Short mmCIF file of C-alpha atoms in Angstrom, two decimals:
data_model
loop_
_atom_site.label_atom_id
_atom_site.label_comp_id
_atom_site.label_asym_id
_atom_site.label_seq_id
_atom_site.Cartn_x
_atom_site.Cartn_y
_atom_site.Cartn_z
CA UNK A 167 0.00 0.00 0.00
CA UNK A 168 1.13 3.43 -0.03
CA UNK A 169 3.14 5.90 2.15
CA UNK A 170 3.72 9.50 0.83
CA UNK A 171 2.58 8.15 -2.81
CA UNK A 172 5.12 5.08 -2.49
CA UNK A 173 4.59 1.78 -2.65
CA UNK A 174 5.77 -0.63 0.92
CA UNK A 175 4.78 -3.70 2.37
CA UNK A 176 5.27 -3.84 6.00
CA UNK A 177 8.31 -6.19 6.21
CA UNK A 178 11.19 -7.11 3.80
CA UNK A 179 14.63 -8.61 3.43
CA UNK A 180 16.94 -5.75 3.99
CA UNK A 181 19.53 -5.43 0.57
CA UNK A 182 22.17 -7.47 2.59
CA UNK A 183 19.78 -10.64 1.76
CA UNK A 184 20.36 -12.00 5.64
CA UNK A 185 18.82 -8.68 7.98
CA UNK A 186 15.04 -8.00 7.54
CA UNK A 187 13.00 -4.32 7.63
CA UNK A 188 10.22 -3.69 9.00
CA UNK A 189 8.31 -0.81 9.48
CA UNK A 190 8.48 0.52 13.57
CA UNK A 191 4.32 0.41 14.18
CA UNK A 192 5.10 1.66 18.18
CA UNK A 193 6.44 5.18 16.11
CA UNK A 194 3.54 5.63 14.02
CA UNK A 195 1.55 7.99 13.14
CA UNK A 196 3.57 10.64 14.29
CA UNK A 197 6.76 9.17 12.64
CA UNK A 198 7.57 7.08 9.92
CA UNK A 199 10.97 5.04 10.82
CA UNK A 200 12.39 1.25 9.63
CA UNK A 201 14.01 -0.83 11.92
CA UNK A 202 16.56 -3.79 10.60
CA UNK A 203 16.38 -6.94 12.38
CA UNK A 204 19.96 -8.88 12.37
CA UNK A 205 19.10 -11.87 14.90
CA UNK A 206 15.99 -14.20 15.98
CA UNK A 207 16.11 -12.13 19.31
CA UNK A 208 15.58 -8.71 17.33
CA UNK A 209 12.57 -10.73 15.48
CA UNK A 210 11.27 -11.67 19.44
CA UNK A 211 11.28 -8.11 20.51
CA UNK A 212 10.10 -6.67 17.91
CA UNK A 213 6.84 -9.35 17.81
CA UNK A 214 6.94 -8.56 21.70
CA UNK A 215 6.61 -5.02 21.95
CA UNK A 216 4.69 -4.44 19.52
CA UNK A 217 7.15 -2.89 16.56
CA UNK A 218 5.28 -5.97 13.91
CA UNK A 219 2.18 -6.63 15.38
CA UNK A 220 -1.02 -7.51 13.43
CA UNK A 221 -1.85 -11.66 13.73
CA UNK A 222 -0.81 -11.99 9.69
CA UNK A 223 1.63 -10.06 9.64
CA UNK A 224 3.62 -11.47 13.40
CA UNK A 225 3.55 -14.94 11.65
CA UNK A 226 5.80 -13.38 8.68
CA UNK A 227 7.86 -11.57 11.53
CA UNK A 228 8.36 -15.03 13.58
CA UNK A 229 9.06 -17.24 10.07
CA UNK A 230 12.07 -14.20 8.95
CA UNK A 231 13.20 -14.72 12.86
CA UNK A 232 13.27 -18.39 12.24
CA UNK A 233 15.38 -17.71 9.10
CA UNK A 234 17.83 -14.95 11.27
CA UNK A 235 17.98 -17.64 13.77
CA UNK A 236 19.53 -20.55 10.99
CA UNK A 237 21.64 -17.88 9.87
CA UNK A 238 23.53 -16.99 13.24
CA UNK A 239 23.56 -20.93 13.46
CA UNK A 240 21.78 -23.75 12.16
CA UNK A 241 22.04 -26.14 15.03
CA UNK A 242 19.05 -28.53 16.08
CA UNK A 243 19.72 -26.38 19.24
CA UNK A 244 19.36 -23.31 17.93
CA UNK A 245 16.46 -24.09 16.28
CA UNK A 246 14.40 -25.48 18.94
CA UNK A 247 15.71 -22.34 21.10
CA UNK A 248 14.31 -20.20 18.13
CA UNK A 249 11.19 -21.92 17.87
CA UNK A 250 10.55 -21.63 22.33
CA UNK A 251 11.56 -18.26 22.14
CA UNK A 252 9.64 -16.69 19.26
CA UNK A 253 5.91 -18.49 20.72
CA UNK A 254 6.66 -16.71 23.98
CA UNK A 255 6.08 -13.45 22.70
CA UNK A 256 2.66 -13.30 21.82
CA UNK A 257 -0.09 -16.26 23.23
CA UNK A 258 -3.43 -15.23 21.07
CA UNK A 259 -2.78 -14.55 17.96
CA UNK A 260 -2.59 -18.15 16.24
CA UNK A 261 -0.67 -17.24 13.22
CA UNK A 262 2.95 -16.97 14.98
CA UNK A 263 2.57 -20.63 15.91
CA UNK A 264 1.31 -21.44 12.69
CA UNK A 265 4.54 -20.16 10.88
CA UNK A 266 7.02 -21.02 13.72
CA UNK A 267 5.59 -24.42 14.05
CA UNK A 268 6.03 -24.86 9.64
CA UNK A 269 9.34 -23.28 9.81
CA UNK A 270 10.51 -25.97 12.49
CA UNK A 271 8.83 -28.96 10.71
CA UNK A 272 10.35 -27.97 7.40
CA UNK A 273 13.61 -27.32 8.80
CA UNK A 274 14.15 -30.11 11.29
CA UNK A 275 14.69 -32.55 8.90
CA UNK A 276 17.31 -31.17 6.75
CA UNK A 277 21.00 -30.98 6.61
CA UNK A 278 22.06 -28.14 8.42
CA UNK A 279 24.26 -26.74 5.68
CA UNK A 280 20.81 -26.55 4.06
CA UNK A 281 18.76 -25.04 6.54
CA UNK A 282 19.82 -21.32 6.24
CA UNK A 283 18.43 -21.27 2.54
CA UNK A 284 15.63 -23.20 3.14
CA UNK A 285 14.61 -21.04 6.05
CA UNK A 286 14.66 -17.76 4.01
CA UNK A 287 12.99 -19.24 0.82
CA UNK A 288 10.19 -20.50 3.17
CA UNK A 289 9.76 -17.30 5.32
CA UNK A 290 9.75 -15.44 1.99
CA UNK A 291 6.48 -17.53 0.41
CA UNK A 292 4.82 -17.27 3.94
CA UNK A 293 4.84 -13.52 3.02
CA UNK A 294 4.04 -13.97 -0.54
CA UNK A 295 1.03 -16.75 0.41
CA UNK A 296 -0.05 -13.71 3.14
CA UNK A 297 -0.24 -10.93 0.19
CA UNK A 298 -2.37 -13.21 -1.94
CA UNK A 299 -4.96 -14.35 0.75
CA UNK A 300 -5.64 -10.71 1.94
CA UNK A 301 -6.39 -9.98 -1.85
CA UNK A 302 -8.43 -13.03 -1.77
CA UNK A 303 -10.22 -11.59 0.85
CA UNK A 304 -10.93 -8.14 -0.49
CA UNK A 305 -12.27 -9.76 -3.72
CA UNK A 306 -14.69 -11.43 -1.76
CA UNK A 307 -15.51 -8.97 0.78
CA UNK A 308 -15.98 -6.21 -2.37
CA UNK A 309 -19.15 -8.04 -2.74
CA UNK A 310 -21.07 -7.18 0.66
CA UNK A 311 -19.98 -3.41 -0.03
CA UNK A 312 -21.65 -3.76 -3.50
CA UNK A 313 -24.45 -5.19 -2.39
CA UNK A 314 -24.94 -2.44 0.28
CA UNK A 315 -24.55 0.10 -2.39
CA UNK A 316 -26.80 -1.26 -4.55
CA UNK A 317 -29.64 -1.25 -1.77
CA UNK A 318 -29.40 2.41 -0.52
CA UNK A 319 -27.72 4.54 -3.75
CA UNK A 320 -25.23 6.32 -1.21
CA UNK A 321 -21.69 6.04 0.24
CA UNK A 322 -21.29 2.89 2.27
CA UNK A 323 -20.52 3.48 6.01
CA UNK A 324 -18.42 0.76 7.25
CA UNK A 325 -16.87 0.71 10.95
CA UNK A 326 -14.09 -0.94 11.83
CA UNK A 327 -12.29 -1.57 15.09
CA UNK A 328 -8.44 -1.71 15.81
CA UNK A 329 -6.31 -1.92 13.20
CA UNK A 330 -6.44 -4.34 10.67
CA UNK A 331 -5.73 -2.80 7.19
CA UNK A 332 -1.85 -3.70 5.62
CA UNK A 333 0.17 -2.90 8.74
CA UNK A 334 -1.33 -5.77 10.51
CA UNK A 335 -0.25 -8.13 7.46
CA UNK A 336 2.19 -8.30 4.93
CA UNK A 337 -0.26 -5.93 2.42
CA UNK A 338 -3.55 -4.73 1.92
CA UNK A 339 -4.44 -6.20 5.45
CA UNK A 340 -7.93 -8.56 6.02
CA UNK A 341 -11.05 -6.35 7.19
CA UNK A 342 -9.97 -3.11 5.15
CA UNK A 343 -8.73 -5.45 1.81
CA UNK A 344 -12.44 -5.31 0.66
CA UNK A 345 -12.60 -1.24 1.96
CA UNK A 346 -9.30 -0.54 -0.12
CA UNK A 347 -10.16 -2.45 -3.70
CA UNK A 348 -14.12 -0.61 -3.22
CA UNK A 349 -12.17 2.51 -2.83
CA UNK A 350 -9.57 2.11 -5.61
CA UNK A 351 -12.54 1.29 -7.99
CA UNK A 352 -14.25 4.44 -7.36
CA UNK A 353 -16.79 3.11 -5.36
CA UNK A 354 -17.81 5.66 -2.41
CA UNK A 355 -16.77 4.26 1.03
CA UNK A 356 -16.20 5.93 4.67
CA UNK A 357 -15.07 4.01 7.16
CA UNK A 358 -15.37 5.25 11.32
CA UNK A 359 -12.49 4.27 12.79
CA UNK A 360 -12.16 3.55 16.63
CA UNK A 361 -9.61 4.66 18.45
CA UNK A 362 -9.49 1.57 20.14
CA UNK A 363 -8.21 2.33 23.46
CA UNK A 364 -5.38 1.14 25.13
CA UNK A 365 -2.97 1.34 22.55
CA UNK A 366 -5.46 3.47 20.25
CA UNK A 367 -4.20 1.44 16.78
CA UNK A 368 -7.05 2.48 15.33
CA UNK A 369 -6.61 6.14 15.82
CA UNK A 370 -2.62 5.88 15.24
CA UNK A 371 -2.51 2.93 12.63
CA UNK A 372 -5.64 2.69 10.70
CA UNK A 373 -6.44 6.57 10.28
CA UNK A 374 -2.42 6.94 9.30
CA UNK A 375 -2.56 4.39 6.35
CA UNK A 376 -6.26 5.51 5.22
CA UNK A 377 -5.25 8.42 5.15
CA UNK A 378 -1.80 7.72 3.12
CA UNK A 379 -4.27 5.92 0.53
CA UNK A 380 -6.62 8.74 0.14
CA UNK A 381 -9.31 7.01 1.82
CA UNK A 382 -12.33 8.78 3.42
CA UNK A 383 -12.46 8.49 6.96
CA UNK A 384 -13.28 10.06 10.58
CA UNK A 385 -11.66 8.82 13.96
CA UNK A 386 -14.78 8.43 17.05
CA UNK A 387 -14.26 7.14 20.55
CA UNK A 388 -14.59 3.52 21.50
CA UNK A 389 -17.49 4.20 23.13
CA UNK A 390 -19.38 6.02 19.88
CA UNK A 391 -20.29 3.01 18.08
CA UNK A 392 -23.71 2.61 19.08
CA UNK A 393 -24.78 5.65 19.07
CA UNK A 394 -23.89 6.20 15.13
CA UNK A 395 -25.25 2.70 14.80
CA UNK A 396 -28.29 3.86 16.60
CA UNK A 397 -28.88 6.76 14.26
CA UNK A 398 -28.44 5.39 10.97
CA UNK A 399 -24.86 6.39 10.04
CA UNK A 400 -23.54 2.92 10.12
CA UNK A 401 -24.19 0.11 7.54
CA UNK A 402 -21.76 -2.57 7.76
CA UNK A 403 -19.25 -3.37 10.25
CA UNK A 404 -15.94 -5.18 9.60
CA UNK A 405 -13.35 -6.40 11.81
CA UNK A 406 -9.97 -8.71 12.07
CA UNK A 407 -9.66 -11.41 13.95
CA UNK A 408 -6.23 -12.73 15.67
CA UNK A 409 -7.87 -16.15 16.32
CA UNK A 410 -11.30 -17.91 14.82
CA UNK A 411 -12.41 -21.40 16.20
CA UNK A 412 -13.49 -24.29 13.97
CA UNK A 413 -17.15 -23.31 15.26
CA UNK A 414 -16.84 -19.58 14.29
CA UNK A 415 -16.16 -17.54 17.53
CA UNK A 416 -13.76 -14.64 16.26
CA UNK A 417 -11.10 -13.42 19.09
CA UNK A 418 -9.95 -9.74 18.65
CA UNK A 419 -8.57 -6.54 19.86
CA UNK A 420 -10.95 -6.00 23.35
CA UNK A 421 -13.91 -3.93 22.10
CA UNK A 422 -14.78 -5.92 19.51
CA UNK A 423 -17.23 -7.86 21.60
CA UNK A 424 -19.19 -4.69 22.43
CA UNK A 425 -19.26 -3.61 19.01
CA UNK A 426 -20.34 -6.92 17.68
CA UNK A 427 -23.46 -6.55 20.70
CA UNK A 428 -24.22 -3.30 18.98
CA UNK A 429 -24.40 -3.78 15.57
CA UNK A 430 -26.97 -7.02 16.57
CA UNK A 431 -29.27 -4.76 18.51
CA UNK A 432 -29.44 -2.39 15.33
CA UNK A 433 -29.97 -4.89 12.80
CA UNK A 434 -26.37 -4.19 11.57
CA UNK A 435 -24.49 -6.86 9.17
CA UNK A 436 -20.75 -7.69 11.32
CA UNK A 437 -18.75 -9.17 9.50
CA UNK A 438 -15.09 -10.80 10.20
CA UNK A 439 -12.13 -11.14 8.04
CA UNK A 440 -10.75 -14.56 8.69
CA UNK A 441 -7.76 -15.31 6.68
CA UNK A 442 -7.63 -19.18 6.95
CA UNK A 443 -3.60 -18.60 9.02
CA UNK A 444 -6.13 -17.18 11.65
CA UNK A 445 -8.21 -20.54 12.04
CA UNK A 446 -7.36 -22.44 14.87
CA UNK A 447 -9.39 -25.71 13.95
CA UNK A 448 -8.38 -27.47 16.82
CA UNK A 449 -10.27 -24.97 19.30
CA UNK A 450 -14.04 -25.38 19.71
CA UNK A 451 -14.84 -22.74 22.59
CA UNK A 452 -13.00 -19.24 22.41
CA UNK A 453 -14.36 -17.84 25.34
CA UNK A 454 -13.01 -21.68 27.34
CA UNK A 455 -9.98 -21.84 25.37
CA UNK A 456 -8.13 -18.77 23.53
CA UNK A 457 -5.87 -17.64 26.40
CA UNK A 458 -6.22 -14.04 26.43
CA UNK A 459 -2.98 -12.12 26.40
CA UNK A 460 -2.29 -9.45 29.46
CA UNK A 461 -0.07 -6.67 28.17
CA UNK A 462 1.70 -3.89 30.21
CA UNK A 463 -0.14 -1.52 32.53
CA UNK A 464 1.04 1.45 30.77
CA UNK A 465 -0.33 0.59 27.82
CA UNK A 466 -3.32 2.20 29.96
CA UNK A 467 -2.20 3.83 32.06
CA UNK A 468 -0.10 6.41 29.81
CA UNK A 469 -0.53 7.78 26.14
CA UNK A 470 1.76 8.80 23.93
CA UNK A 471 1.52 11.77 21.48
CA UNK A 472 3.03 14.91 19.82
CA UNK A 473 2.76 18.61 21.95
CA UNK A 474 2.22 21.78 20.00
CA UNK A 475 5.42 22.36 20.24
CA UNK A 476 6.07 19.06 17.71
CA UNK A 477 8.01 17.34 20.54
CA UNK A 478 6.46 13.43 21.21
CA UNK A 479 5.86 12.77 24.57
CA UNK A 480 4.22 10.30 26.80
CA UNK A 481 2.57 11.31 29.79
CA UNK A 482 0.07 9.60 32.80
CA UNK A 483 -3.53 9.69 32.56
CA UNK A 484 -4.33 7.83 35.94
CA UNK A 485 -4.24 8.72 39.25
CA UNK A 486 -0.79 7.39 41.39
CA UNK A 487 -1.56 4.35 42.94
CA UNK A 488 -4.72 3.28 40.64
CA UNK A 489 -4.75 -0.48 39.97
CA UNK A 490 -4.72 -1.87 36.42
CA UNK A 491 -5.83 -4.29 34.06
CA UNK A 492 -4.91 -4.67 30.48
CA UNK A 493 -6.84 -6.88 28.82
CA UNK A 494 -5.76 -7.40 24.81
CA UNK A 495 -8.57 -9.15 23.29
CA UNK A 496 -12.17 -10.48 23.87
CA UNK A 497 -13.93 -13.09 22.06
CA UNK A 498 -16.95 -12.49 20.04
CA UNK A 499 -18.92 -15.51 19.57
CA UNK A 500 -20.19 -16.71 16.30
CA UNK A 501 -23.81 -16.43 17.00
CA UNK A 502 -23.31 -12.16 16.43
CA UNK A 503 -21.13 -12.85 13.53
CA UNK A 504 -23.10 -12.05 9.99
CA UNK A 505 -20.70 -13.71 7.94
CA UNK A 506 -17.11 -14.76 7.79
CA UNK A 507 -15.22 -13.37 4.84
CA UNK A 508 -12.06 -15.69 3.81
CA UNK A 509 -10.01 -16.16 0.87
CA UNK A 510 -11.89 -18.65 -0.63
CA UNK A 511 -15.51 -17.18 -0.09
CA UNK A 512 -18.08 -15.74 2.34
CA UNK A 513 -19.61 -18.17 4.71
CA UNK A 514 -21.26 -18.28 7.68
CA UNK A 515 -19.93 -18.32 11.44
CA UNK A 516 -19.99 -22.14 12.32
CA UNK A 517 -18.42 -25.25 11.37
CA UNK A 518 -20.24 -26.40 8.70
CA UNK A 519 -19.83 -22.57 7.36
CA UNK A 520 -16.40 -22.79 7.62
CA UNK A 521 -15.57 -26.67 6.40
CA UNK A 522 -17.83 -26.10 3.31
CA UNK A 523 -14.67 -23.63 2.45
CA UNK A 524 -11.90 -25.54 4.36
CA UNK A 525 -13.53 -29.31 3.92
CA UNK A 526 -9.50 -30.68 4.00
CA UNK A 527 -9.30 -29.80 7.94
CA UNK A 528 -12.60 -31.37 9.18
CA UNK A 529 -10.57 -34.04 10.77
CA UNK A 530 -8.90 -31.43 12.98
CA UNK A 531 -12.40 -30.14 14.11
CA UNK A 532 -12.45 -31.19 18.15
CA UNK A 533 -16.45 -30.51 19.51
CA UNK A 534 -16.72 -29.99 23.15
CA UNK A 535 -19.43 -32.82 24.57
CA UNK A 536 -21.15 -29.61 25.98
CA UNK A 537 -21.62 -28.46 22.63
CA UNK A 538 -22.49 -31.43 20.52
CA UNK A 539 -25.22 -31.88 23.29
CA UNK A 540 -26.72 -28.88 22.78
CA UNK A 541 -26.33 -28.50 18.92
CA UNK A 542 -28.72 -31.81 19.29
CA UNK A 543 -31.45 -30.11 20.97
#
């Protein structure tokens, strides 16, 4: 997507073919800066604190730190050290272990005087395979914005929550893809854009790269969602999702929960972007079983911005000595999810909505007793 008229994705291999670039998403949108990774530890940070972040786009950053870790040495040690290191840094989003998990099975078995090659040409098609799904994606997802052109005549008013446009993948992102193609084929489109409070990434990332792409857009609080979905000025939500189950329950940036809740009492469509990375087929229950990922107090308890002087700062917003919780994501469950967009279709938010697409992982699909019981009544 664009920056200043110029073409980036959010992470390459730097011109030394070993380091890797990625764009610094913790300096954004007040400054634009790239960051070169030189060792799987760099990668770990970087997933950690948030510089890559985005559930598409941390599985690229994990398989290059797989690759930086073969290079430094390509050691059956080294790469189960890798491997333990780079799944410590983030525990919802199921994409990292996705790629780490490939990167290891592919590698294991080779010669290590192959491994270093191997690991680069691999990490290199997860981020190819990543570009062409969230193009899949906005192909399909056009549709729904067509559809709700053709019914009212008037620019579509989509709301989204966090940030998941291209700097939470590789490019063009998962619940903007669709907003992004409308928009580049002249089709009218607005999206509202929340904040999303603690570590507002939808006011700092997803405003910054509409913006860049000359998309129309206006940043609300978290908490204005239902009203403008209460008066009219909403008609379609869309949102990312960091982890899906096999029976549809989408876990995402915390907020998404309410909006979802919203958008049902209004009669609103909500749908989620679910590249197939982000599937976790072997979890029924996301409420029971996506761990949900704690991140620092001041992530809440300060903000950072730019003074009027130009200067970036971060300053408290809390009392001293006020306790704090910082919850990352919530889980919506599938039964307020319109529709599932994915690269190879629109389907519904359950199982059989999601195997009619996916019908090569049905053997992974684990029900919950609990469940099958009351699917029978």
């Amino acid at each position: 997507m664009l920056v200043k008229g110029r073409p980036y994705r959010t992470i390459w291999l730097a011109e030394d073919g070993v380091s890797v670039e990625i764009i610094d998403q913790t300096r954004l949108p007040h400054d634009f800066e790239i960051v070169r990774l030189r060792a799987a530890d760099d990668a770990a940070r970087a997933i950690a604190d948030m510089q890559v972040r985005g559930a598409p786009l941390v599985g690229a950053g994990a398989a290059y730190g797989m690759a930086l870790a073969m290079n430094t040495d390509p050691g059956d040690a080294n790469l189960e050290r890798a491997h333990r290191m780079l799944i410590a840094t983030r525990p919802t989003a199921i994409n990292l272990r996705w790629a780490v998990d490939d990167m290891r099975g592919r590698l294991a078995p080779l010669p290590q005087g192959e491994r270093f090659a191997a690991a680069y040409r691999r990490a290199a098609e997860i981020c190819d395979q990543d570009v062409e799904i969230c193009r899949a994606l906005g192909r399909h997802g056009i549709g729904l914005i067509e559809s709700c052109i053709a019914r009212t005549g008037r620019v579509v008013n989509i709301l989204t929550h966090c940030n998941a446009g291209w700097l939470a993948t590789v490019d063009y992102g998962t619940a903007l893809a669709p907003v992004y193609l409308a928009h580049d084929r002249g089709i009218p489109v607005h999206v509202w854009v929340d904040e999303t409070r603690p570590r507002n990434q939808g006011a700092s990332l997803t405003a910054w790269e509409l913006l860049n792409h000359g998309v129309p857009h206006t940043v609300v609080t978290d908490n204005a969602g239902g009203y403008l979905m209460q008066s009219g000025q909403v008609d379609l939500c869309i949102t990312g999702t960091d982890r899906t189950t096999s029976r549809g329950d989408a876990c995402n940036k915390i907020g998404t929960y309410l909006k979802a809740l919203a958008a049902h009492d209004c009669g609103i469509p909500f749908y989620v972007a679910v590249p197939s990375p982000s599937i976790d087929w072997t979890v029924w229950d996301g409420l029971a079983e996506i761990p949900i990922e704690q991140r620092d107090v001041r992530e809440v308890s300060h903000v950072r911005g730019r003074t009027d002087d130009g200067a970036t700062a971060e300053v408290c917003v809390l009392p001293s000595g006020s306790p704090v919780k910082n919850y990352g994501f919530d889980v919506t469950p599938a039964r307020l999810v319109t529709a599932m967009i994915t690269e190879r279709g629109v389907c519904a938010a359950s199982a059989e909505g999601l195997l009619s697409l996916f019908p090569e992982q049905r053997a992974l699909v684990r029900r919950l007793p609990n469940e099958v019981a009351l699917e029978r009544k």
